Amino acid sequence: MKAISTIGVSIPHDSAPKHVSGRAVYIDDMPEPPGLLHAFLGLSPHAHARIRSIDLSAVIAAPGVAAVMTAKDIPGVNDVGPAFLGDPIFADGLVEYHGQSIFAVAASSMALAREAASKAVIEYEILQPILTIDEALTAQTFVLPTQVMQRGDADAALTKAPLRLSGRIDVGGQEHFYLEGQVAMAIPGEDGDMLVHSSTQHPTEVQHLVARALKLSDHSVVCETRRMGGGFGGKESQASLIAVAAALLAQRTGRPVKHRLDRDDDMILTGKRHHCRIDYDVGFDKDGRIQGITFMHAIGCGYSPDLSGAIADRAMFHADNAYYLDHVRIVSHRCKTNTVSNTAFRGFGGPQGMVGIEHVVDEIARHLHIDPLTVRKRNFYGKRDRNITPYHMTVEDNVIAELVAELEREAGYAARRKEVTAFNAANAWIKRGLALTPVKFGISFTLTHMNQAGALVHVYTDGSVALNHGGTEMGQGLYLKIAQIVAAEFGIGLDRVKITATTTAKVPNTSPTAASSGTDLNGKAAQVAARAIKQRMATVAATALGVPASSIVFADGRIGAGGKEMTFGEVAKLAHRARASLSSTGYYSTPKIHYDTKTHQGRPFYYFAYGAAVSEVEVDTLTGEYRLRRVDILHDAGQSLNPAIDLGQVEGGFVQGMGWLTTEELWWDDKGHLRTHAPSTYKIPACGDIPAAFNVSLFKAGRNKEDVIYRSKAVGEPPLMLGIAVFQALRDAIAACGDGWQVPRLDAPATAERVLMAIETLRARAVVPQAPTISARAAE
């Protein structure tokens, strides 16, 4: 038998033809059940106010309205907080951000529901909102207690250090901007049961929160998710409110209810990536090696905890990125403001922490007039020493030096550095910048108990296989990868494995598809299930063929040994006749990990994923506008399960990270109203922002040292932080406007306006040519 593996092969996404042809079925594409109602939320026009009175009589009397609900109408708990209470379904007496939901309407059409909601008469007592991190720090308003992570004696090291710098960088948030907005459809069943189709990364959480709000047991609610049109963390906790509101109205009316947000309401109502302020004080030697450092992270959480505790923790975990910090202290404030509660976003706090340390390393290099890459390499973690993180975990799988060396060579970094310098010397108004930045990203949920998964595998008597697991598909290729694993275990073609929708009715108590752990967890669980069935089938085949069970091989759709073989389907029939079960659950929990949240010490991560990017930009110093000329990326995916899928994740992650740090600016006015709530005012990267030279490779020497599925590595979140290279390249280009080293403060996102202001600051210091007047430019 010739073994044909489905592992390590570039296979197109299972839904790719459906995506491009429009045949992929999302919740809003599902056939609408008879009697379907449409839900609409009434939102607060104020960021902070007491509700004095609510008169919804005109709403109830409006045409097409079947039900109206407020906080007092909820039979169960009025809260959808994922970890801590504090996220009311409907505001009850107090509104804490502009856009907070106050009531829900169900009507025969979306237009009628929206029109009815506009008739509400609500009287408010306006309160003073806290809108910024500055205001929160001044008022000492926090959603959770301040945390401190430390190792060594940072203060003593700073005192002894030959050189010292301090500074600040503000980093903006980011809108998820998934293509498919938030949507759910709730269908009431017999005995009070509720089926909820939800566009969610966490079906179990939706199930539990719907049950809690409806005052039902969990077994009375089923949540199903076939696919999402993007998630990026924005559908981990944020999908719950949408689903719960639909289910409440469905229970109230006894009719199916669809709840779909339009883009403006979606952006106003749902949380973003956390914005933050990072202050630092760093001591270092003449070669740029860090001797001691302190960070202050002020994380903008919004009005409630949501997932902010774990997100702010991960920002601390990644305050080192790929660098050894011998003496370090990180203070993390979780700031409460009267804005939407910020939430999970690809990287989950890690990107913010990395931006901080990359800024510090770049500032050290510029202070010393040393190429920033040289300083980066001098501070990398070591292998046998200099390998303890700020949270006292030993880095055992460090490949950053080898990976960066390969990228530096393949991208021609040294030669290009000279070319950029020569170009800048010859051009007064157009400047180029170059930067290489690394990524070291920890893989696992930092909340240890979430690192578990289940799967369910059926083999039918014709040899076809049905697969179900707790992971959700949002375009990242998880379903395909798990199917590849099951096909490889059974030695059958991928076409013989049927991917089925994630549902709490088949695999219970699942963790969210997040933390880049979807394949690691669900792949192992599916492998366990497949191997249990495989063992039973091997015993049946051995008996039928008269060979030892230990010699049985599964390959190329056949099962056999010693020249004797049968088809996979034939053995499935025999197993059924022999009363051997062809169905199995599988369960997996990540080993080795542990973490003490009180001391901030332990091993929160099973392993690390590594990568690096070289970015080259070109800036028009008269306008601040810029373009990305070239990108070279080398990323460690271990032994990739599917290189095509992994490369797509790397490319997409980089572009999303670049957008966060360049063009994607969230802006609230002084009333707490989000003014960038549509594509017209919020700019995500477009096709024209992609560089003509976009070179992406997987690290061929990559291999996971831990017993992860087929020695692969997670690839969902780590590539996003490769986009930091673009931000650092912009700083490099700005420096070229002056003496080539100093850079005025540049916060993220580095919009064209911010870039121009930084250049103008250099001009004001008289170290850069003054911009020509309009007449002078016309003369040129």
mmCIF file of N, CA and C in Angstrom, residues 69-80 85 87-90 92 208-217 244 247-249 251-252:
data_model
loop_
_atom_site.group_PDB
_atom_site.id
_atom_site.type_symbol
_atom_site.label_atom_id
_atom_site.label_comp_id
_atom_site.label_asym_id
_atom_site.label_seq_id
_atom_site.Cartn_x
_atom_site.Cartn_y
_atom_site.Cartn_z
ATOM 1 N N MET A 69 -39.003 44.710 24.668
ATOM 2 C CA MET A 69 -38.487 44.240 25.947
ATOM 3 C C MET A 69 -37.464 45.226 26.517
ATOM 4 N N THR A 70 -37.514 45.394 27.839
ATOM 5 C CA THR A 70 -36.510 46.160 28.574
ATOM 6 C C THR A 70 -35.945 45.270 29.674
ATOM 7 N N ALA A 71 -35.104 45.839 30.506
ATOM 8 C CA ALA A 71 -34.457 45.057 31.561
ATOM 9 C C ALA A 71 -35.471 44.353 32.455
ATOM 10 N N LYS A 72 -36.593 45.003 32.755
ATOM 11 C CA LYS A 72 -37.572 44.421 33.680
ATOM 12 C C LYS A 72 -38.298 43.215 33.090
ATOM 13 N N ASP A 73 -38.196 43.021 31.775
ATOM 14 C CA ASP A 73 -38.895 41.910 31.126
ATOM 15 C C ASP A 73 -38.056 40.639 31.021
ATOM 16 N N ILE A 74 -36.802 40.699 31.438
ATOM 17 C CA ILE A 74 -35.910 39.537 31.307
ATOM 18 C C ILE A 74 -36.220 38.540 32.421
ATOM 19 N N PRO A 75 -36.549 37.297 32.077
ATOM 20 C CA PRO A 75 -36.910 36.320 33.114
ATOM 21 C C PRO A 75 -35.729 35.850 33.954
ATOM 22 N N GLY A 76 -34.527 35.898 33.388
ATOM 23 C CA GLY A 76 -33.341 35.437 34.099
ATOM 24 C C GLY A 76 -32.437 36.579 34.489
ATOM 25 N N VAL A 77 -31.151 36.414 34.199
ATOM 26 C CA VAL A 77 -30.136 37.387 34.603
ATOM 27 C C VAL A 77 -29.909 38.400 33.481
ATOM 28 N N ASN A 78 -29.946 39.658 33.839
ATOM 29 C CA ASN A 78 -29.751 40.739 32.860
ATOM 30 C C ASN A 78 -28.265 41.054 32.717
ATOM 31 N N ASP A 79 -27.514 40.104 32.174
ATOM 32 C CA ASP A 79 -26.077 40.322 32.031
ATOM 33 C C ASP A 79 -25.486 39.302 31.075
ATOM 34 N N VAL A 80 -24.562 39.775 30.224
ATOM 35 C CA VAL A 80 -23.854 38.868 29.315
ATOM 36 C C VAL A 80 -22.342 38.962 29.519
ATOM 37 N N LEU A 85 -19.576 39.832 35.909
ATOM 38 C CA LEU A 85 -20.804 40.564 35.654
ATOM 39 C C LEU A 85 -20.467 42.032 35.405
ATOM 40 N N ASP A 87 -21.989 43.572 32.201
ATOM 41 C CA ASP A 87 -22.422 43.866 30.838
ATOM 42 C C ASP A 87 -23.912 43.606 30.718
ATOM 43 N N PRO A 88 -24.761 44.546 31.151
ATOM 44 C CA PRO A 88 -26.203 44.302 31.096
ATOM 45 C C PRO A 88 -26.691 44.131 29.659
ATOM 46 N N ILE A 89 -27.675 43.255 29.515
ATOM 47 C CA ILE A 89 -28.300 43.085 28.199
ATOM 48 C C ILE A 89 -28.983 44.397 27.813
ATOM 49 N N PHE A 90 -29.776 44.911 28.759
ATOM 50 C CA PHE A 90 -30.415 46.213 28.588
ATOM 51 C C PHE A 90 -30.066 47.069 29.803
ATOM 52 N N ASP A 92 -30.183 49.293 32.888
ATOM 53 C CA ASP A 92 -31.231 49.332 33.904
ATOM 54 C C ASP A 92 -30.962 50.505 34.854
ATOM 55 N N HIS A 208 -24.693 29.148 27.163
ATOM 56 C CA HIS A 208 -24.827 29.363 28.600
ATOM 57 C C HIS A 208 -25.477 30.702 28.924
ATOM 58 N N LEU A 209 -25.117 31.747 28.184
ATOM 59 C CA LEU A 209 -25.677 33.067 28.475
ATOM 60 C C LEU A 209 -27.129 33.179 28.032
ATOM 61 N N VAL A 210 -27.493 32.528 26.928
ATOM 62 C CA VAL A 210 -28.897 32.487 26.513
ATOM 63 C C VAL A 210 -29.709 31.759 27.585
ATOM 64 N N ALA A 211 -29.201 30.627 28.036
ATOM 65 C CA ALA A 211 -29.910 29.867 29.073
ATOM 66 C C ALA A 211 -30.070 30.699 30.344
ATOM 67 N N ARG A 212 -29.014 31.417 30.723
ATOM 68 C CA ARG A 212 -29.054 32.213 31.947
ATOM 69 C C ARG A 212 -30.074 33.347 31.838
ATOM 70 N N ALA A 213 -30.132 33.996 30.674
ATOM 71 C CA ALA A 213 -31.070 35.103 30.488
ATOM 72 C C ALA A 213 -32.516 34.602 30.394
ATOM 73 N N LEU A 214 -32.707 33.443 29.763
ATOM 74 C CA LEU A 214 -34.061 32.903 29.583
ATOM 75 C C LEU A 214 -34.524 32.084 30.792
ATOM 76 N N LYS A 215 -33.643 31.930 31.771
ATOM 77 C CA LYS A 215 -33.927 31.137 32.973
ATOM 78 C C LYS A 215 -34.209 29.685 32.597
ATOM 79 N N LEU A 216 -33.320 29.135 31.786
ATOM 80 C CA LEU A 216 -33.400 27.746 31.355
ATOM 81 C C LEU A 216 -32.139 27.015 31.777
ATOM 82 N N SER A 217 -32.201 25.693 31.764
ATOM 83 C CA SER A 217 -30.989 24.890 31.931
ATOM 84 C C SER A 217 -30.217 24.899 30.625
ATOM 85 N N VAL A 244 -28.485 36.695 22.597
ATOM 86 C CA VAL A 244 -29.380 36.700 23.759
ATOM 87 C C VAL A 244 -30.609 37.567 23.490
ATOM 88 N N ALA A 247 -32.929 35.616 21.314
ATOM 89 C CA ALA A 247 -33.557 34.508 22.040
ATOM 90 C C ALA A 247 -34.634 35.006 23.006
ATOM 91 N N LEU A 248 -34.374 36.138 23.674
ATOM 92 C CA LEU A 248 -35.379 36.703 24.576
ATOM 93 C C LEU A 248 -36.662 37.045 23.822
ATOM 94 N N LEU A 249 -36.516 37.676 22.668
ATOM 95 C CA LEU A 249 -37.683 38.044 21.875
ATOM 96 C C LEU A 249 -38.380 36.814 21.308
ATOM 97 N N GLN A 251 -38.437 33.825 22.749
ATOM 98 C CA GLN A 251 -39.157 33.222 23.866
ATOM 99 C C GLN A 251 -40.435 34.006 24.170
ATOM 100 N N ARG A 252 -40.332 35.311 24.103
ATOM 101 C CA ARG A 252 -41.473 36.181 24.431
ATOM 102 C C ARG A 252 -42.616 36.002 23.435
#
